[in-house]
Coordinates of C-alpha atoms (C1' of nucleotides) in Angstrom, one line a residue:
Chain A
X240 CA 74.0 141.9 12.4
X241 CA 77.7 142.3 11.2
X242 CA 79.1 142.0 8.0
X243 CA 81.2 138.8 7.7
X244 CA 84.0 138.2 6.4
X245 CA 84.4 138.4 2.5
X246 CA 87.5 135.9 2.4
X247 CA 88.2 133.2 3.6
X248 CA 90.9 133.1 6.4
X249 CA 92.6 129.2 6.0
X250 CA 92.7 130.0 1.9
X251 CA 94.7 133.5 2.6
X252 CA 97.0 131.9 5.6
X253 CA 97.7 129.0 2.9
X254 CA 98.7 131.9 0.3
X255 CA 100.8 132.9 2.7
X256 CA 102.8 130.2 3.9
X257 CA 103.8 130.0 0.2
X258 CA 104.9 133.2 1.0
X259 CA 107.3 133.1 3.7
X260 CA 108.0 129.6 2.8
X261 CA 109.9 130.8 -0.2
X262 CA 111.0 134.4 0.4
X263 CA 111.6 133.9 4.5
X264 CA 110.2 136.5 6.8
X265 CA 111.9 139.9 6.5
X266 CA 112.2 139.5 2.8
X267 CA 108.1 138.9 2.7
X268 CA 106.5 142.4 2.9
X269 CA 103.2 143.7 3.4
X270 CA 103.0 144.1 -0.3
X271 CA 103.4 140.6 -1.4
X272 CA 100.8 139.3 1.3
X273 CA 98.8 141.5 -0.2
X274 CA 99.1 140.6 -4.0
X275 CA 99.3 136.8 -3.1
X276 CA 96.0 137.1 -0.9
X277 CA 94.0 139.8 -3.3
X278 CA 93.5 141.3 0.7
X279 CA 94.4 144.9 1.7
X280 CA 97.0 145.1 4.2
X281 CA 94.6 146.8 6.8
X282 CA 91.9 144.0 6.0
X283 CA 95.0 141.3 6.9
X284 CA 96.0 143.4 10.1
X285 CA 92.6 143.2 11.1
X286 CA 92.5 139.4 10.5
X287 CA 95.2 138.2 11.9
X288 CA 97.3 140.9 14.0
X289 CA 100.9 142.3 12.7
X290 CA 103.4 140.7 10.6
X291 CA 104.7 138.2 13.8
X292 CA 101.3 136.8 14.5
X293 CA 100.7 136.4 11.1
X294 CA 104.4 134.5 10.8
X295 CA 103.0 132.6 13.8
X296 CA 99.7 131.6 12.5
X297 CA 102.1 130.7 8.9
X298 CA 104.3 128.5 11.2
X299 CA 101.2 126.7 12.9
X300 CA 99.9 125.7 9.7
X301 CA 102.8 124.8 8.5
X302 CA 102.9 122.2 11.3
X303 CA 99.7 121.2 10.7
X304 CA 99.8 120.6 7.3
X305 CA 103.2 117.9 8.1
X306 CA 101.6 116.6 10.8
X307 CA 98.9 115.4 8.2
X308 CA 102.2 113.8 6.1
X309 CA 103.9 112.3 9.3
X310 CA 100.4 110.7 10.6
X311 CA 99.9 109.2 7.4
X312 CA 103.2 108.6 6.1
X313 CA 104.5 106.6 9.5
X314 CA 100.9 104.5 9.8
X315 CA 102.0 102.0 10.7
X316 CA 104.7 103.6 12.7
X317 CA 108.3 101.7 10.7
X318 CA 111.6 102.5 9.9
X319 CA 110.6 101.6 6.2
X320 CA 108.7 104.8 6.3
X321 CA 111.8 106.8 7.4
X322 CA 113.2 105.5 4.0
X323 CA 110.4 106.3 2.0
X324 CA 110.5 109.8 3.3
X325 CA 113.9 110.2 2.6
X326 CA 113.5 108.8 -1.0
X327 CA 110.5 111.2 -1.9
X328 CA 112.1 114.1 -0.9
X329 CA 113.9 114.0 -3.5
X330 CA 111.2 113.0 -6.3
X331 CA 110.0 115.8 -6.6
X332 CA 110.0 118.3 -9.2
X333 CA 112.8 120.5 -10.1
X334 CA 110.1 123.7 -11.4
X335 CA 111.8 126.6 -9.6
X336 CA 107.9 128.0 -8.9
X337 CA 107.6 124.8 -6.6
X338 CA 107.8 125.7 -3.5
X339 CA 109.3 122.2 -2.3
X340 CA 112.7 123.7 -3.9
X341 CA 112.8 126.4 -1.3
X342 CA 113.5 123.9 1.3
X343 CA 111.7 123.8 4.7
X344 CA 110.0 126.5 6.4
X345 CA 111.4 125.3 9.8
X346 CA 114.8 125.0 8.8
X347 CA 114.9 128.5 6.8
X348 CA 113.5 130.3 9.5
X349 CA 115.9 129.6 12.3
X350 CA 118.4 129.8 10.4
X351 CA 117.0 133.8 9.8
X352 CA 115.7 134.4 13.2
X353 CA 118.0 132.5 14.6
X354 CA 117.1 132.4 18.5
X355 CA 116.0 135.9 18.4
X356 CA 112.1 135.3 19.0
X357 CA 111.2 133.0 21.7
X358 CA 107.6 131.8 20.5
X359 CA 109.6 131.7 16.8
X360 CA 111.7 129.0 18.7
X361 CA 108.8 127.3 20.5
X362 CA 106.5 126.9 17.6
X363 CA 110.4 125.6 15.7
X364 CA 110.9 123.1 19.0
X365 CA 107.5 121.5 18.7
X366 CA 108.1 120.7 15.2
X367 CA 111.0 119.4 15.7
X368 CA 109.4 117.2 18.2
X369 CA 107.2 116.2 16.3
X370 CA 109.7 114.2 13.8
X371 CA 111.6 113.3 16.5
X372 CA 108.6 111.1 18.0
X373 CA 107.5 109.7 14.8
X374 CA 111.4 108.4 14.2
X375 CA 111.6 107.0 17.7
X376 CA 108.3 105.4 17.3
X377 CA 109.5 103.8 14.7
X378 CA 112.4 102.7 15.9
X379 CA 110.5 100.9 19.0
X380 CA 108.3 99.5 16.5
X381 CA 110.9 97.8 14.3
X382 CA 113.0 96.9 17.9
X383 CA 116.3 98.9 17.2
X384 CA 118.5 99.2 20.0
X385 CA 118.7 103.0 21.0
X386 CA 115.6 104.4 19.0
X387 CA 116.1 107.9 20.7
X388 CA 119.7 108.3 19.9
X389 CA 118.3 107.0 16.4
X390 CA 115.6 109.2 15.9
X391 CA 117.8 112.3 16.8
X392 CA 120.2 111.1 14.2
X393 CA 117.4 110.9 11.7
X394 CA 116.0 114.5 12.7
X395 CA 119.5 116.0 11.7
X396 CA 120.4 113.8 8.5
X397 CA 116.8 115.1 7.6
X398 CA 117.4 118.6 8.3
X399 CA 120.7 118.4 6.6
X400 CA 119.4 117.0 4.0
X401 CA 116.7 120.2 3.9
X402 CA 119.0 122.3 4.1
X403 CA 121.2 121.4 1.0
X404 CA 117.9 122.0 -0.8
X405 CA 117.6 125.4 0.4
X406 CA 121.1 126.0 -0.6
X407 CA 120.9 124.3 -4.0
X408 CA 117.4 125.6 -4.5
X409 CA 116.5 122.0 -6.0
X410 CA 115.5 118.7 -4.0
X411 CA 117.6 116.4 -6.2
X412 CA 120.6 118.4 -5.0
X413 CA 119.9 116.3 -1.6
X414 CA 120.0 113.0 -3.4
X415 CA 123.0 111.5 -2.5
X416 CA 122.4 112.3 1.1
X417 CA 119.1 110.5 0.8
X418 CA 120.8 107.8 -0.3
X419 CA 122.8 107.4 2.2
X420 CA 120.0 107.9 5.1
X421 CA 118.1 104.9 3.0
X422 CA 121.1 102.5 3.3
X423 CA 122.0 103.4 7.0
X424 CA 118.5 102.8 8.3
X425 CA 118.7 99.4 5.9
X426 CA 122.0 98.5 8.0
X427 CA 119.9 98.8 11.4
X428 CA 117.5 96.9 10.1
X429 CA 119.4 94.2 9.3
X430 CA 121.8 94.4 12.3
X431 CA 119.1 93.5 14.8
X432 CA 116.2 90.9 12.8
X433 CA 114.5 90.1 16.2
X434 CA 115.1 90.9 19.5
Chain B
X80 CA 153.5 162.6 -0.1
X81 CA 150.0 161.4 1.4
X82 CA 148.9 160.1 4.9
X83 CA 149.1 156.3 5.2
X84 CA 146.5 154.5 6.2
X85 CA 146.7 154.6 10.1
X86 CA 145.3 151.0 11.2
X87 CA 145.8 147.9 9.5
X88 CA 143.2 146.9 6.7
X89 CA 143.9 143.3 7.5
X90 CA 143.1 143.1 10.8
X91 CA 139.6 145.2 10.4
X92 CA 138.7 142.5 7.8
X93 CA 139.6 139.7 9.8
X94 CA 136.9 142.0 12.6
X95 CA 134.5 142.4 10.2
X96 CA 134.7 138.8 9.4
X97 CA 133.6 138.0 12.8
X98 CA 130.6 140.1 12.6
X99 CA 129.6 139.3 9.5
X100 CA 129.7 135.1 10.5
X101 CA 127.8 135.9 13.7
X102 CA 124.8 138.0 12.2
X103 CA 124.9 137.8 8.3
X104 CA 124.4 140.4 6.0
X105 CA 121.8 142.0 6.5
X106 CA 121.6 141.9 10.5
X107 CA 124.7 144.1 10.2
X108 CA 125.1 147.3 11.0
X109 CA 127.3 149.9 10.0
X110 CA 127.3 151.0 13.2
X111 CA 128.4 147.3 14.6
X112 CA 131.3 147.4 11.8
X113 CA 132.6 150.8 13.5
X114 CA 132.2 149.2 17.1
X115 CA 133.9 145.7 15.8
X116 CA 137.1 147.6 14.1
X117 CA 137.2 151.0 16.0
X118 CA 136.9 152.9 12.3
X119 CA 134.3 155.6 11.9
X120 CA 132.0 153.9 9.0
X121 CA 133.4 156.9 6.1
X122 CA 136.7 155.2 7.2
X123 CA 135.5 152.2 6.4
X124 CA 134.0 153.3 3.4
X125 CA 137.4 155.1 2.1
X126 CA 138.8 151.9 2.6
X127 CA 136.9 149.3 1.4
X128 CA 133.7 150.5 -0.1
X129 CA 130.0 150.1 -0.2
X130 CA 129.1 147.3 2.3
X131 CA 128.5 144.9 -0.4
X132 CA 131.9 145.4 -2.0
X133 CA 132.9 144.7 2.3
X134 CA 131.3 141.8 2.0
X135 CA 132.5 140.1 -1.3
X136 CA 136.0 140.9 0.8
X137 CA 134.9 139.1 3.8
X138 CA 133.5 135.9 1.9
X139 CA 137.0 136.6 -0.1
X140 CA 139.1 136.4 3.9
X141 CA 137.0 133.6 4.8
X142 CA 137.7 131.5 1.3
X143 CA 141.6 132.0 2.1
X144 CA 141.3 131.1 6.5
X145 CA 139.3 128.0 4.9
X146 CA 142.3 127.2 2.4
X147 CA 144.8 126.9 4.6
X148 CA 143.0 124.8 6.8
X149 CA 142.5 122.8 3.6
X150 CA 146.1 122.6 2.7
X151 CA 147.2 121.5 6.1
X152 CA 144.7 118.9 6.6
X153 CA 145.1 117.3 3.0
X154 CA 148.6 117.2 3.1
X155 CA 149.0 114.4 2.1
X156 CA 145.4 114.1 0.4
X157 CA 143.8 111.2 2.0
X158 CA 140.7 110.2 3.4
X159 CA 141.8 110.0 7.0
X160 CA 141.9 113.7 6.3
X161 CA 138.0 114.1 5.8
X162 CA 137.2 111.8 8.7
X163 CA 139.6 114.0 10.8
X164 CA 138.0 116.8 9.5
X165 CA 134.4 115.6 10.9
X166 CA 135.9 114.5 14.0
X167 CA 137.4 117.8 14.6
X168 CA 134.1 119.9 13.4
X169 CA 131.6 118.5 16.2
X170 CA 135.4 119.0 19.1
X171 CA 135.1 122.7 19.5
X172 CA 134.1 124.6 22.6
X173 CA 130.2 125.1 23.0
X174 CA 131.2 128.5 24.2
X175 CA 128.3 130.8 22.7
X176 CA 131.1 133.7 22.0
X177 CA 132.9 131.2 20.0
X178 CA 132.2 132.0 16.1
X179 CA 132.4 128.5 15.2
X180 CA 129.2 128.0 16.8
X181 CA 127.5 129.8 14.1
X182 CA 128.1 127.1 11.8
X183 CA 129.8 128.3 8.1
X184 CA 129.7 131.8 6.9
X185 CA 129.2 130.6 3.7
X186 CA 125.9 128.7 4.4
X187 CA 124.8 131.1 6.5
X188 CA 125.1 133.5 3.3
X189 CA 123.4 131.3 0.8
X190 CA 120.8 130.7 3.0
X191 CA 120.2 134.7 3.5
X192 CA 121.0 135.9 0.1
X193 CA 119.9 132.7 -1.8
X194 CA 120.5 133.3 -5.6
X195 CA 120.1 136.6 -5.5
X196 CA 123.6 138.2 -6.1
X197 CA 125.9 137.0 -8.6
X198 CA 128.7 138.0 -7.1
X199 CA 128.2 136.1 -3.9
X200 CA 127.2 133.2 -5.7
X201 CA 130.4 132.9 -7.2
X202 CA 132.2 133.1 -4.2
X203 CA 130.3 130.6 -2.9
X204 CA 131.1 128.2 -5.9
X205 CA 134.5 128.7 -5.6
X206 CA 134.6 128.4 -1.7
X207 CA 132.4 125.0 -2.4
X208 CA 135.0 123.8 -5.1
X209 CA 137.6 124.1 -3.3
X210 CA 136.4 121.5 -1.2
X211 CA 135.1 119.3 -3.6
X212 CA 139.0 119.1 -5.2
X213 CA 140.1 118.4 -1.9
X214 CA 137.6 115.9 -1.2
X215 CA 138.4 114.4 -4.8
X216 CA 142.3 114.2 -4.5
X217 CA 141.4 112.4 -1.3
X218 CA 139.2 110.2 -2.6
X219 CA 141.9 109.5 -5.7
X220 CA 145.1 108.7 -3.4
X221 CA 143.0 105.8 -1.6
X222 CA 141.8 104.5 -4.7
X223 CA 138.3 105.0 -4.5
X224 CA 136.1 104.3 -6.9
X225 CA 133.5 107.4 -8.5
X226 CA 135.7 110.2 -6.7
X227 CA 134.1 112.5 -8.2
X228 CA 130.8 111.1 -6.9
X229 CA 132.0 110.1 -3.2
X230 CA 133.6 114.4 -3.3
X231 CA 129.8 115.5 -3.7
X232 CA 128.6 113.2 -1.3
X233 CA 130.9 114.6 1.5
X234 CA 130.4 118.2 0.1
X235 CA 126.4 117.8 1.1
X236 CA 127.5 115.6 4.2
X237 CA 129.7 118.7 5.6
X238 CA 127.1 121.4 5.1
X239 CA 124.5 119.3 6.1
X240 CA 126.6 119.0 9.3
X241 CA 127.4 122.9 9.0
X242 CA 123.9 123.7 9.5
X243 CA 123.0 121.5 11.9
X244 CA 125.6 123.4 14.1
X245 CA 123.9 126.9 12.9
X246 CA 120.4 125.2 13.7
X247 CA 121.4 124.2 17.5
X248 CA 123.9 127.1 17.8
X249 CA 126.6 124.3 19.1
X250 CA 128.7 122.6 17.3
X251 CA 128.2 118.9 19.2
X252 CA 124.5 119.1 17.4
X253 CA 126.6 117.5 14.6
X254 CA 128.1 115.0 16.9
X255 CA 125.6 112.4 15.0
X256 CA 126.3 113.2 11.3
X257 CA 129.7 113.6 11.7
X258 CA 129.6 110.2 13.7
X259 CA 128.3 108.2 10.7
X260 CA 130.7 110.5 8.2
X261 CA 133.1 108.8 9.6
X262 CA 131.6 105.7 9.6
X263 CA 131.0 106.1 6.1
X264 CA 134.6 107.1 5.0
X265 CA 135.8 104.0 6.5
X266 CA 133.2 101.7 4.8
X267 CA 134.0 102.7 1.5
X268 CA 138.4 102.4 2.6
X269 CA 137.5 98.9 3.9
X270 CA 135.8 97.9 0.6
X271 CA 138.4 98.8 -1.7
X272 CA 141.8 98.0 0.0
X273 CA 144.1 97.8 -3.3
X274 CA 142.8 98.2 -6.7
Chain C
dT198 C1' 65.8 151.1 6.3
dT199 C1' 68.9 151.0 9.9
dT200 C1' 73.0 149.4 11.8
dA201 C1' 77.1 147.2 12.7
dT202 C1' 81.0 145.4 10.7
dT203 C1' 84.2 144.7 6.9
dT204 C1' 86.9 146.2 3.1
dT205 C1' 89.4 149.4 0.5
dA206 C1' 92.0 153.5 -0.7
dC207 C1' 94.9 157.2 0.4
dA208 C1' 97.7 159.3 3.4
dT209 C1' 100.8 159.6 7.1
dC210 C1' 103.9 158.4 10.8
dA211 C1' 107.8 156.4 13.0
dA212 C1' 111.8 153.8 12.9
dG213 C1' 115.9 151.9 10.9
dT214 C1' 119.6 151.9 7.6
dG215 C1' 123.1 152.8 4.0
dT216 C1' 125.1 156.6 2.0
dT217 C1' 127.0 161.1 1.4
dG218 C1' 128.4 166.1 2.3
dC219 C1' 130.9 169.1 4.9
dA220 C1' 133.9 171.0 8.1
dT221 C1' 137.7 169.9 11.1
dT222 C1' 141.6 167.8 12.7
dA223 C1' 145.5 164.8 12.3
dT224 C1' 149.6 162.9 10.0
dG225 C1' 153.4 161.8 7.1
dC226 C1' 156.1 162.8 2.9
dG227 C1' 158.5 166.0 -0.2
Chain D
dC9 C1' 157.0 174.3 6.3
dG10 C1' 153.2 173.1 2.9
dC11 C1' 150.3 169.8 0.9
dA12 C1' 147.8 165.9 -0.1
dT13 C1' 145.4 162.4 2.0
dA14 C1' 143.3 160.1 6.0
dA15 C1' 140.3 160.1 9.9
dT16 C1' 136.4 162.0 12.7
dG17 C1' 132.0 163.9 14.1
dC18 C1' 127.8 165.8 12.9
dA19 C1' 124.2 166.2 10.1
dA20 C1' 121.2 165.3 6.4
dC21 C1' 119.2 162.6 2.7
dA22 C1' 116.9 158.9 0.4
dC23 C1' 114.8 154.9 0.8
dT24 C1' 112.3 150.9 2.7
dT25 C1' 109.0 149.1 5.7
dG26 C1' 105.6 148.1 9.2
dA27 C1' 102.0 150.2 11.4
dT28 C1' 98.1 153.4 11.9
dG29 C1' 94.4 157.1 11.1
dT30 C1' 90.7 158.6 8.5
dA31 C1' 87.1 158.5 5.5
dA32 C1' 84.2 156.3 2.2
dA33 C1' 82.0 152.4 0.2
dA34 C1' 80.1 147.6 0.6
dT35 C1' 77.3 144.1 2.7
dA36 C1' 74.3 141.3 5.4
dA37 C1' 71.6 140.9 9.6
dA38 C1' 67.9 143.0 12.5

DNA sequence: TTTATTTTACATCAAGTGTTGCATTATGCG
DNA sequence: CGCATAATGCAACACTTGATGTAAAATAAA
């Protein structure tokens, strides 16, 4: 009985991840949601609420979409997949219109908002747990001693290693760090062959 | 023949440095500038300028507190002095009014203003070099091999561990990556002992 | 067709911010 | 003492931006 929507909404929240993903949150204005969607800004409001549920929404599908990368990149759950990630981060292309340069979402956005927004810093938490799990898991897995002091290790030498890519606005600039995360997590390894 | 300038210019930069490390560049206010040096903001302006042309005078205060903490540690050049360095980065206080909790202002800015102003970029580059020489001397009086390449490494290594401690807001959230820094550092002293 | 909802366009509002003008007062040097 | 400059307070301006109101057009179900 009511018109639906023209749109579709998971296409336009994707458009704008790429948004705030590469421009951050106060530099992304109404404007440029609305050239990267093609939507009005009142048909956007309508859709998804102001600008901080829509950043919301952005970060939850952000999650979502790395969840799909964790769940498939650490089955099974092993360190050797911690190295692999490392080592494709850093694969990728240097094509300043991919977003992958910009670094990660997560990491740019707290370092905007800082702790200013308490559901900012929730939604930031639970990806951060996120990582952290899959690490320990596969820490347990391979039988390292310590797997959560491990996995938090990982979770900064992986957000470090974001962040120099954000700073350098390229993903090889974080190569020698990846490096360097391959060959510690080889060390473990080889430290402790059965226990 | 003219008035003098009634407070002192250095000591409302080194103010205005504060504010500028704790919020960035944009989250600050004229009106936070008046509060932080006691000037009415057309004082300010007389003085110093725009608040761009403030800022590039900042980054400028903050490159020459950084260089004398470089000259004093890396005197003589050596190693020891980047693993002190790390060990000494992650020993602060975790007292939230302590500025060194927000990490480096320098990474802070590049993650705010990204590429977009020349001007800071370049103050950034030279604030980064500066630390790569010192990193490169180091690596040089121990006889390491690649200096050059081992300088980089630690250059990402530090402001990998910078913004961790802008992430967490703490400084011991880089307890980890400065941990294997120095664990690093001594692996590649042990390998080389007299060439 | 009727109706309910969506979409769009245009305009406006409200808030924040950097900047500047102006008048006034203060201060030190010649 | 004058004078040139500095400092201050108040106000206004220009601009950006997010949010909102209103009205008209579009569209699919009843």
């Amino acid at each position: 009985m009511a018109r639906p929507r023209k749109f579709d909404e998971d296409e336009a929240l994707q458009k704008m991840v790429q948004v705030f993903w590469r421009h951050g949150f106060d530099a992304t204005t109404t404007r440029m949601l609305e050239d990267a969607t093609g939507i009005g800004v009142r048909g956007i409001a309508n859709a998804f609420g102001d600008k901080e549920e829509i950043f919301l929404k952005v970060l939850g599908v952000y999650t979502q979409m790395a969840r799909g990368v964790v769940t498939q990149v650490f089955d099974p759950p092993r360190l050797q997949a911690a190295q692999m990630l490392f080592q494709s981060l850093v694969q990728e292309t240097d094509d300043p219109d991919d977003v992958t340069n910009c670094g990660c979402l997560m990491v740019n956005t707290v370092f905007e908002l800082g702790r200013a927004s308490p559901r900012v810093r929730d939604a930031v938490e639970a990806y951060r747990s996120m990582w952290r799990e899959a690490f320990c898991k596969a820490a347990v897995a391979d039988g390292v001693s310590d797997p959560d002091g491990r996995a938090e290790f990982l979770l900064g030498l992986l957000w470090g290693a974001l962040s120099q890519i954000r700073l350098m606005g390229s993903t090889t600039a974080a190569a020698p760090m990846a490096q360097v995360a391959v060959e510690t997590i080889e060390g473990w390894k080889r430290k402790q062959p059965d226990l």
